[in-house]
Coordinates of C-alpha atoms in Angstrom, one line a residue:
X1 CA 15.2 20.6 20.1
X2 CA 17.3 18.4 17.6
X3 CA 20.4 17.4 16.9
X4 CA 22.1 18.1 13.3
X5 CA 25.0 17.6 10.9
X6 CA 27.2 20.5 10.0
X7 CA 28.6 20.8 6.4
X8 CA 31.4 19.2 8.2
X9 CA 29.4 16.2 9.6
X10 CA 30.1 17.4 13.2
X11 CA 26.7 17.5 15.2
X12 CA 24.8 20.4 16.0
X13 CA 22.2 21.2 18.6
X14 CA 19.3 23.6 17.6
X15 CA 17.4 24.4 21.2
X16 CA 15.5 27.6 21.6
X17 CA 16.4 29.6 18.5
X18 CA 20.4 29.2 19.5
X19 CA 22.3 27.0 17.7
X20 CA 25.6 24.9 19.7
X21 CA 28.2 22.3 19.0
X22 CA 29.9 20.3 21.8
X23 CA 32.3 22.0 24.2
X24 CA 35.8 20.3 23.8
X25 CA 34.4 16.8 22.5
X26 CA 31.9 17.2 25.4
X27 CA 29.5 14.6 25.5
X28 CA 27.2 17.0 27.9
X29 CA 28.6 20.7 27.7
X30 CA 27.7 22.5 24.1
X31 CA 28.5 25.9 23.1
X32 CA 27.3 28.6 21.1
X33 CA 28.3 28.0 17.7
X34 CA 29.6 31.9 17.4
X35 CA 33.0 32.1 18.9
X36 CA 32.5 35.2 20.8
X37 CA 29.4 34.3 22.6
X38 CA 30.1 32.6 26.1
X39 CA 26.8 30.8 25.9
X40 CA 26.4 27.3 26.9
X41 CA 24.2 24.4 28.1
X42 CA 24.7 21.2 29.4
X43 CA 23.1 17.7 29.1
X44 CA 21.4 16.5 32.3
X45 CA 19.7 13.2 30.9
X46 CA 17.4 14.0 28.5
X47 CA 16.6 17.9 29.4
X48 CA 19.3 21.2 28.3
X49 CA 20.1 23.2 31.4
X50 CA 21.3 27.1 30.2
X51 CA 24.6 27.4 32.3
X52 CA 26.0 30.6 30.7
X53 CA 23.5 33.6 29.0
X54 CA 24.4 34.4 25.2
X55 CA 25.4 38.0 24.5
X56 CA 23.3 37.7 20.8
X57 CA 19.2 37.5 19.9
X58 CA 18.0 33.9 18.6
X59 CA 17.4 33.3 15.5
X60 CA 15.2 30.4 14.8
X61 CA 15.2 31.1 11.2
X62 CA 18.5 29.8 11.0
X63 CA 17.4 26.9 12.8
X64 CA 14.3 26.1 10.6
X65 CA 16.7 26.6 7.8
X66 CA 18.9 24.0 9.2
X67 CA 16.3 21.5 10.3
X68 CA 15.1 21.7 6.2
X69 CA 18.7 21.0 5.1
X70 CA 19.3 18.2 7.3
X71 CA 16.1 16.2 6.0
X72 CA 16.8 17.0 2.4
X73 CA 20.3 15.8 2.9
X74 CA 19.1 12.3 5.1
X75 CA 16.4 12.0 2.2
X76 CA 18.9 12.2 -0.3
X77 CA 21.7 9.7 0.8
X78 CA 18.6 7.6 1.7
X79 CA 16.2 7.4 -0.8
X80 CA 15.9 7.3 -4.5
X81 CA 13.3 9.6 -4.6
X82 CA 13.8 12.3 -6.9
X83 CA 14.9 15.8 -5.7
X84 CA 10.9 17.3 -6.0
X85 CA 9.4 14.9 -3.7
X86 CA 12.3 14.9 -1.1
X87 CA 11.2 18.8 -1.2
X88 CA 8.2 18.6 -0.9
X89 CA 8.3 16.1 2.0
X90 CA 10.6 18.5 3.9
X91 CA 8.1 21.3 3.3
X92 CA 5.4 19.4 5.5
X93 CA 8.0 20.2 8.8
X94 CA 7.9 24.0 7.8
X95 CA 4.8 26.2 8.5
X96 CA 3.5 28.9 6.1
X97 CA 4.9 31.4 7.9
X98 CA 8.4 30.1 8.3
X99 CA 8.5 28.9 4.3
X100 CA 11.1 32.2 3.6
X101 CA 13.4 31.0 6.5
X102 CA 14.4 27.9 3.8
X103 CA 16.1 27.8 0.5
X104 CA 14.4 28.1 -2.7
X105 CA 13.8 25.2 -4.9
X106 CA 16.8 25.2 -7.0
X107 CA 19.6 25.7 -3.9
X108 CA 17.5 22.8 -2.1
X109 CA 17.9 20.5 -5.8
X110 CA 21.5 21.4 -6.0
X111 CA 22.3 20.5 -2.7
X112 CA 20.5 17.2 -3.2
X113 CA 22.6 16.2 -6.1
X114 CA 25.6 17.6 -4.4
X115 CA 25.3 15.1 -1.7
X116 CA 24.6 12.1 -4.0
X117 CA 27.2 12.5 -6.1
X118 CA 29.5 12.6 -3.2
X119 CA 27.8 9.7 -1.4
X120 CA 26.9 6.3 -2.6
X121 CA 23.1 5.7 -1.7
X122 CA 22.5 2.7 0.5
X123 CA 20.4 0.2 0.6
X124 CA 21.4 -1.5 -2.8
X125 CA 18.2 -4.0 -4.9
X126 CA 18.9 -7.4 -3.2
X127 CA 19.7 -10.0 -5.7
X128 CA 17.6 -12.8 -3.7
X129 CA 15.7 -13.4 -1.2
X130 CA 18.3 -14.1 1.0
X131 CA 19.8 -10.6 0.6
X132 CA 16.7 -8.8 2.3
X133 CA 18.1 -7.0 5.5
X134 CA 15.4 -5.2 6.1
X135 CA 17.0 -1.8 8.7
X136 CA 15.3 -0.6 11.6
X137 CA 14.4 2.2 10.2
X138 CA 12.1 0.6 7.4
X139 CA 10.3 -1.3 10.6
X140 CA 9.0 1.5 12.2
X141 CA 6.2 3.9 11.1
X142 CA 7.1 7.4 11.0
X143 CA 5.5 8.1 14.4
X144 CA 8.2 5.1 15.9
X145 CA 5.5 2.5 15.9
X146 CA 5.9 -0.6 14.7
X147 CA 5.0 -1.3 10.7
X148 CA 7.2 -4.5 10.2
X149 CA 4.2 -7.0 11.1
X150 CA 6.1 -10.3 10.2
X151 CA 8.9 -11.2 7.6
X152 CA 9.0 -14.9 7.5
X153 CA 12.4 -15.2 5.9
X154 CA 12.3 -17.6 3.4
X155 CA 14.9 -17.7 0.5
X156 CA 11.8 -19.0 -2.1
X157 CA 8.1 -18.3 -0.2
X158 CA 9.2 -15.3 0.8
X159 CA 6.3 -13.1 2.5
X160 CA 6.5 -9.6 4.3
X161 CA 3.3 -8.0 6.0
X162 CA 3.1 -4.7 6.8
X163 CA 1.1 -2.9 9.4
X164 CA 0.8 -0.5 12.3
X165 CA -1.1 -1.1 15.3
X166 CA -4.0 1.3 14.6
X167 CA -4.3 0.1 11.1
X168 CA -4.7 -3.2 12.8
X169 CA -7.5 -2.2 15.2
X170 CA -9.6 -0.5 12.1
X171 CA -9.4 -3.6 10.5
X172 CA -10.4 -5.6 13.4
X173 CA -13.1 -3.4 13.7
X174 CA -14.4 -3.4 10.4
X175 CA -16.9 -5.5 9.4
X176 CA -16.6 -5.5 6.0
X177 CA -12.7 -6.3 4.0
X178 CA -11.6 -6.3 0.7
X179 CA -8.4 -8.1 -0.4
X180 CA -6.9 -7.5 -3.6
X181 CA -3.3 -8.1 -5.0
X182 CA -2.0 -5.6 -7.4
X183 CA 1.3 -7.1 -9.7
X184 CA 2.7 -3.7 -11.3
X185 CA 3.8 -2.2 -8.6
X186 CA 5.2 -5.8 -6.7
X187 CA 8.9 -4.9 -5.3
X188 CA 11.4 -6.8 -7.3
X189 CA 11.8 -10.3 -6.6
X190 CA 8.0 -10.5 -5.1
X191 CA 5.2 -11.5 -7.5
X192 CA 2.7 -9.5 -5.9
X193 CA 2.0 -6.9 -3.6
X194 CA -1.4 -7.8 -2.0
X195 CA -3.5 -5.1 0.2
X196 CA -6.1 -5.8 2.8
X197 CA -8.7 -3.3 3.2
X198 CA -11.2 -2.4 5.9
X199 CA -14.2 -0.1 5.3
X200 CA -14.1 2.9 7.7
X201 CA -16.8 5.8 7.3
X202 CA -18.2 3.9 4.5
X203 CA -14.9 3.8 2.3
X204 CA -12.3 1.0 1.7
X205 CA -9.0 2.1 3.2
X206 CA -5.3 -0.4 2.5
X207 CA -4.7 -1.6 6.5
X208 CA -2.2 -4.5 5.5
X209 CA 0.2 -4.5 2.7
X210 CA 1.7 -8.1 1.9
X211 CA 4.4 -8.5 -0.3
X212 CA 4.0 -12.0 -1.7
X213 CA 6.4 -14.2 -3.4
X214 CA 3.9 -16.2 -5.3
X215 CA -0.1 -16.9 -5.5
X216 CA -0.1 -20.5 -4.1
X217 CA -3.1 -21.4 -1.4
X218 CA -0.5 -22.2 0.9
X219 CA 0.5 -18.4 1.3
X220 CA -2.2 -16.8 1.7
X221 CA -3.1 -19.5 4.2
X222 CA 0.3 -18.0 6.3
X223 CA -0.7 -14.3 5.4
X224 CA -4.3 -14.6 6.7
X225 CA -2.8 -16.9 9.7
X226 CA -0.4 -13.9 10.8
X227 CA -3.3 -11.4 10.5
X228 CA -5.6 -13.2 12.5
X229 CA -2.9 -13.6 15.0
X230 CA -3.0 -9.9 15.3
X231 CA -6.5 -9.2 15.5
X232 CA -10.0 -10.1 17.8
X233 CA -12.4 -9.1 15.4
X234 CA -13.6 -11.0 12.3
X235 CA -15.5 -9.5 9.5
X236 CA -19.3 -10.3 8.6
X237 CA -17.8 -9.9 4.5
X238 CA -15.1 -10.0 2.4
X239 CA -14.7 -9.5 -0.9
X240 CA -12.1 -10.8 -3.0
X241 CA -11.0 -11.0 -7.1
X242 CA -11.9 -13.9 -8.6
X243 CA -8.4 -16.1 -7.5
X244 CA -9.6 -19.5 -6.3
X245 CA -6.6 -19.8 -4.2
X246 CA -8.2 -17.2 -1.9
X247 CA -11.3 -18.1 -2.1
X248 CA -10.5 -21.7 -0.6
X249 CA -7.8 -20.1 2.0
X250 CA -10.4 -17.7 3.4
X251 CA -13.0 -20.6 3.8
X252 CA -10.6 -22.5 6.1
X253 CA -9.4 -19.3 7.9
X254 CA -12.6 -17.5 8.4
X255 CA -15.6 -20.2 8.1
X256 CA -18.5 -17.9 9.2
X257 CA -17.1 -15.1 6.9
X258 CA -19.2 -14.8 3.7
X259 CA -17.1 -14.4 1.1
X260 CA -18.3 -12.3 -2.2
X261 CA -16.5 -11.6 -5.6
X262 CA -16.0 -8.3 -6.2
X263 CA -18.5 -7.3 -9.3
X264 CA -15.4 -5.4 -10.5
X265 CA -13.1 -8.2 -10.9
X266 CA -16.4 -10.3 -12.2
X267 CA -16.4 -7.4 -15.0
X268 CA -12.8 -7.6 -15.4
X269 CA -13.3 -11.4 -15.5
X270 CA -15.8 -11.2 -18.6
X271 CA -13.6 -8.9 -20.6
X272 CA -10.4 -10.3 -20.4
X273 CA -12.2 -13.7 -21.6
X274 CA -14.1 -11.6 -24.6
X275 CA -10.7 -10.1 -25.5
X276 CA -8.7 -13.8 -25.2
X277 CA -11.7 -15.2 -27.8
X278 CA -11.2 -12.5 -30.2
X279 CA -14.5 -11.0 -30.0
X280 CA -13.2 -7.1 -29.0
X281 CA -14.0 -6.1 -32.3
X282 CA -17.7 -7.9 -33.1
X283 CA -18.5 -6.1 -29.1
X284 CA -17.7 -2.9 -30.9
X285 CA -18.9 -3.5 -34.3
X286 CA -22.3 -5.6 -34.1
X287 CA -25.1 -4.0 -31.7
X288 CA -26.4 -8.0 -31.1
X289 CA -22.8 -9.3 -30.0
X290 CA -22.6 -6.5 -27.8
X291 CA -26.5 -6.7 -26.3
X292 CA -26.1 -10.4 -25.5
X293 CA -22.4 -10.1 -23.4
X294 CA -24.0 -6.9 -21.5
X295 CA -26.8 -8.7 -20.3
X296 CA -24.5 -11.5 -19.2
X297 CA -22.4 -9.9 -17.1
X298 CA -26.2 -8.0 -15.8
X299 CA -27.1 -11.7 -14.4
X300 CA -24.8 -10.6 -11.5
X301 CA -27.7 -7.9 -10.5
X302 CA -30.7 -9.7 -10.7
X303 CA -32.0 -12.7 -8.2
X304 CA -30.3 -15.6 -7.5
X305 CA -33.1 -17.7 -8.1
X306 CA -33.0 -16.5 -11.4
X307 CA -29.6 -16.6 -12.6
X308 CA -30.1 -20.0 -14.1
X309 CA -33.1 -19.4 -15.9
X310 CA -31.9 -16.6 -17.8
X311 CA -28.8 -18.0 -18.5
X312 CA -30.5 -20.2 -20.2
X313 CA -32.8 -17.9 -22.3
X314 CA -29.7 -16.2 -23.6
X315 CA -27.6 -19.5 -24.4
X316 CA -31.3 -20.1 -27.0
X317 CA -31.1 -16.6 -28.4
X318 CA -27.5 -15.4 -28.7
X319 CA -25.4 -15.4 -32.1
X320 CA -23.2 -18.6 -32.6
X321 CA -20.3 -16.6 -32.6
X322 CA -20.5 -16.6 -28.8
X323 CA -20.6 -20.4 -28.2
X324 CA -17.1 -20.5 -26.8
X325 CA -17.7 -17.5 -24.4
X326 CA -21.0 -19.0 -23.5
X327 CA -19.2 -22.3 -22.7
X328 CA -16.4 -20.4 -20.7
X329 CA -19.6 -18.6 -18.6
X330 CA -21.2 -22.0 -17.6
X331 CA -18.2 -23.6 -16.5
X332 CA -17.0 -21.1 -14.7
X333 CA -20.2 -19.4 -12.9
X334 CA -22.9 -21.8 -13.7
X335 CA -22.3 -25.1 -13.7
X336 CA -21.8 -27.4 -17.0
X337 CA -25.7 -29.7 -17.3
X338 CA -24.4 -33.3 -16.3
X339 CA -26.9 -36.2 -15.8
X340 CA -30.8 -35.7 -14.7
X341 CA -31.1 -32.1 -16.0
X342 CA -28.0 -31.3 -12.5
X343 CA -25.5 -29.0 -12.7
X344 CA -21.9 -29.7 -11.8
X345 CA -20.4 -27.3 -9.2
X346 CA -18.9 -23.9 -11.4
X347 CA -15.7 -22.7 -10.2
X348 CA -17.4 -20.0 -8.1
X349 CA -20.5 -20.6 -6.8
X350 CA -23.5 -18.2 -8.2
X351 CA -24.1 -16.9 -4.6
X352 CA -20.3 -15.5 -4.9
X353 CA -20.3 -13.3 -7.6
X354 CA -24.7 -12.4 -7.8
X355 CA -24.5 -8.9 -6.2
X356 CA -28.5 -9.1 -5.6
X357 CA -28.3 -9.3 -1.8
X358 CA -25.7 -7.1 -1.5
X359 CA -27.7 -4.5 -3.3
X360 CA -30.7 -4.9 -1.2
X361 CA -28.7 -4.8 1.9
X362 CA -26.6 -1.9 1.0
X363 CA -23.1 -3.7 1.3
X364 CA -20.4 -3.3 -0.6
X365 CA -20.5 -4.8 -4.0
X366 CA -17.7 -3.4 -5.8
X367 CA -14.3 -1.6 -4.3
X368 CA -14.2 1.5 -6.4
X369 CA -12.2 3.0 -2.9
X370 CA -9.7 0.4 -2.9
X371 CA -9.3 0.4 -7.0
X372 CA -8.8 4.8 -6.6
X373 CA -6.0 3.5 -4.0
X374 CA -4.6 1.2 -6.3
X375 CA -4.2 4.1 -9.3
X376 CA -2.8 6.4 -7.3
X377 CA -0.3 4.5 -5.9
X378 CA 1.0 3.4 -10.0
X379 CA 1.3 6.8 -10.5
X380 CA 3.6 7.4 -7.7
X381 CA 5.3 4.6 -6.9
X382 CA 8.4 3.6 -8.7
X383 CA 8.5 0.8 -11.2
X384 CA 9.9 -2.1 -10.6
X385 CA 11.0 -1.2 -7.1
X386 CA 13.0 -2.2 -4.7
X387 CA 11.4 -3.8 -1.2
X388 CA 13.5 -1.3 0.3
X389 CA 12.0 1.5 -2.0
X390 CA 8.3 -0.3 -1.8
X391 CA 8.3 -0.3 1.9
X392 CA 9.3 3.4 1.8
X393 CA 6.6 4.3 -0.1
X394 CA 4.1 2.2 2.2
X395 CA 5.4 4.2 4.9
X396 CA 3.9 7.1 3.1
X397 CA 0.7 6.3 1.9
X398 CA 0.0 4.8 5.7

């Protein structure tokens, strides 16, 4: 059973292969749409009661037909998608057998653009954060449950989390996370949108989406607050990119959590750093240059005990065009030599980012799952989106 808009926005009620439309402005009689057929029904709370037989056969291929029209048509007037993937989406209502019982591609795309052109789309980009309204619609999961997880309504530290409840119960289950903010594909306005992911069956699936306004501690102190609200588990690991900010907020939030860098940021890390120095080219050109920066980034996989030591042995062998990488290195994963042979703390600790453990225990040391997730989203996801149009696609993906 569902209700319907006619061509002539009058509603329609599709029950049991008939179609009806209210009796006299009825609010509980409906009758058969066909004017010669004496059928009718009435509204008794939520259930139909037949009160008069039709003279005709059903046809629930007009009814499917319908049902396919009306979501195109809410789609279009409520989306920006574009006419293929409204289709599509409309498609997943209709079984195989029923697909002849809708319009073909092209009616289905004209009658999209029909209705836009005649229609304003809602919904329009806020201009600040202040604008955000977010509907009731966009709150909800497409099951009815609840997806808004918290909005905390600020016109400059603006933060929305997004969740359902059994999204929320893998990840409190999951004993193993990986957090990792993605900038492309932030809605407009936010900086970021950062994604929360729980390992279930062994792969990395997005359980929170946060769209963040900034990358200050003090945020993702209030994101990781909200989530522990929500949750009674707490994970053994986490592993994060390499932003200080969340290293230090996930130390206060979740003190007996050990926290590890993910040895695919540590990668990205090195790279960006050999690209910033200018040495792209001598990587590619000169076998030496690029021997030496391999086996640097390699000191993630070996020991811990070690790391130090062979550090050392490559900072006596490698070229002097690498001095300024080398320097970059120790100050940022070593530890710069300071009085009586000690090393000053490096900006993450050695035990963060050395995947050797994690190796021999079999835990996740890198987040190939959650980095898949993160390329298929770009590629169908919308630039520079709306919140309105992100949320909608979050919808989807969850």
């Amino acid at each position: 059973m569902s209700i319907v808009k006619s061509s002539r926005n009058k509603d329609q009620l599709l029950l049991d292969g008939f179609r009806y439309r209210r009796a006299n402005k009825s609010q509980s009689i409906w009758r058969c749409y066909k004017n010669n057929c004496a059928g009718r029904v009435r509204c008794d709370g939520l259930q139909y009661v037949n009160v008069t037989d039709h003279i005709h056969a059903p046809c629930p291929e007009e009814l499917i037909a319908m049902e396919f029209k009306s979501k195109i048509v809410d789609s279009a007037v409520t989306s920006y998608y574009p006419p293929r993937r409204i289709i599509n989406e409309a498609l997943t209502i209709v079984s195989k057998d029923d697909g002849t019982a809708v319009p073909n591609y092209t009616s289905s795309q004209r009658t999209i653009e029909r209705k836009r052109r005649k229609k304003d789309i809602p919904l329009p980009r806020p201009k600040s954060f202040d604008d955000i309204m977010i509907p009731d619609g966009l709150k909800v999961t497409h099951g009815g449950g609840r997806f808004l997880l918290y909005d905390n309504g600020s016109s400059s530290k603006r933060i929305i989390i997004l969740s359902s409840d059994d999204d929320l119960d893998c990840l409190s289950n999951s004993e193993h996370w990986h957090s990792d903010g993605t900038f492309k594909i932030a809605p407009q306005l936010f900086e970021q949108l950062y994604v929360i992911f729980g390992y279930v069956c062994g792969r990395a699936l997005p359980l929170v989406y946060c769209m963040v306004s900034g990358t200050a501690e003090v945020l993702y102190d209030e994101i990781f607050g909200v989530i522990l609200q929500h949750i009674s588990g707490r994970p053994k690991t986490i592993s994060i990119d390499f932003e200080k900010a969340v290293e230090n907020s996930i130390k206060q939030s979740l003190p007996t959590t050990s926290i590890s860098g993910c040895f695919f940021h540590f990668k990205q890390c090195l790279w960006r750093k050999i690209k910033n120095l200018g040495l792209q080219q001598s990587f590619v050109d000169n076998s030496e240059v690029r021997r030496c920066l391999k086996t640097i980034g390699c000191l993630a996989l070996i020991p811990e005990q070690y790391v130090i030591l062979e550090f050392e042995k490559l900072q006596e062998t490698s070229p002097d065009s690498l001095n300024n990488f080398l320097d970059y290195f120790e100050d940022t994963f070593i530890g710069r030599v300071i009085r009586n042979n000690r090393r000053r703390a490096p900006r993450f600790a050695i035990k963060m980012w050395n995947c050797f453990l994690r190796l021999d225990q079999d835990l996740p040391r890198t987040n190939n799952s959650s980095e898949g997730w993160n390329r298929a989203i770009k590629n169908s996801a919308r630039e520079n989106p709306s919140v309105y149009e992100s949320i909608t696609d979050l919808k989807i993906e969850q």
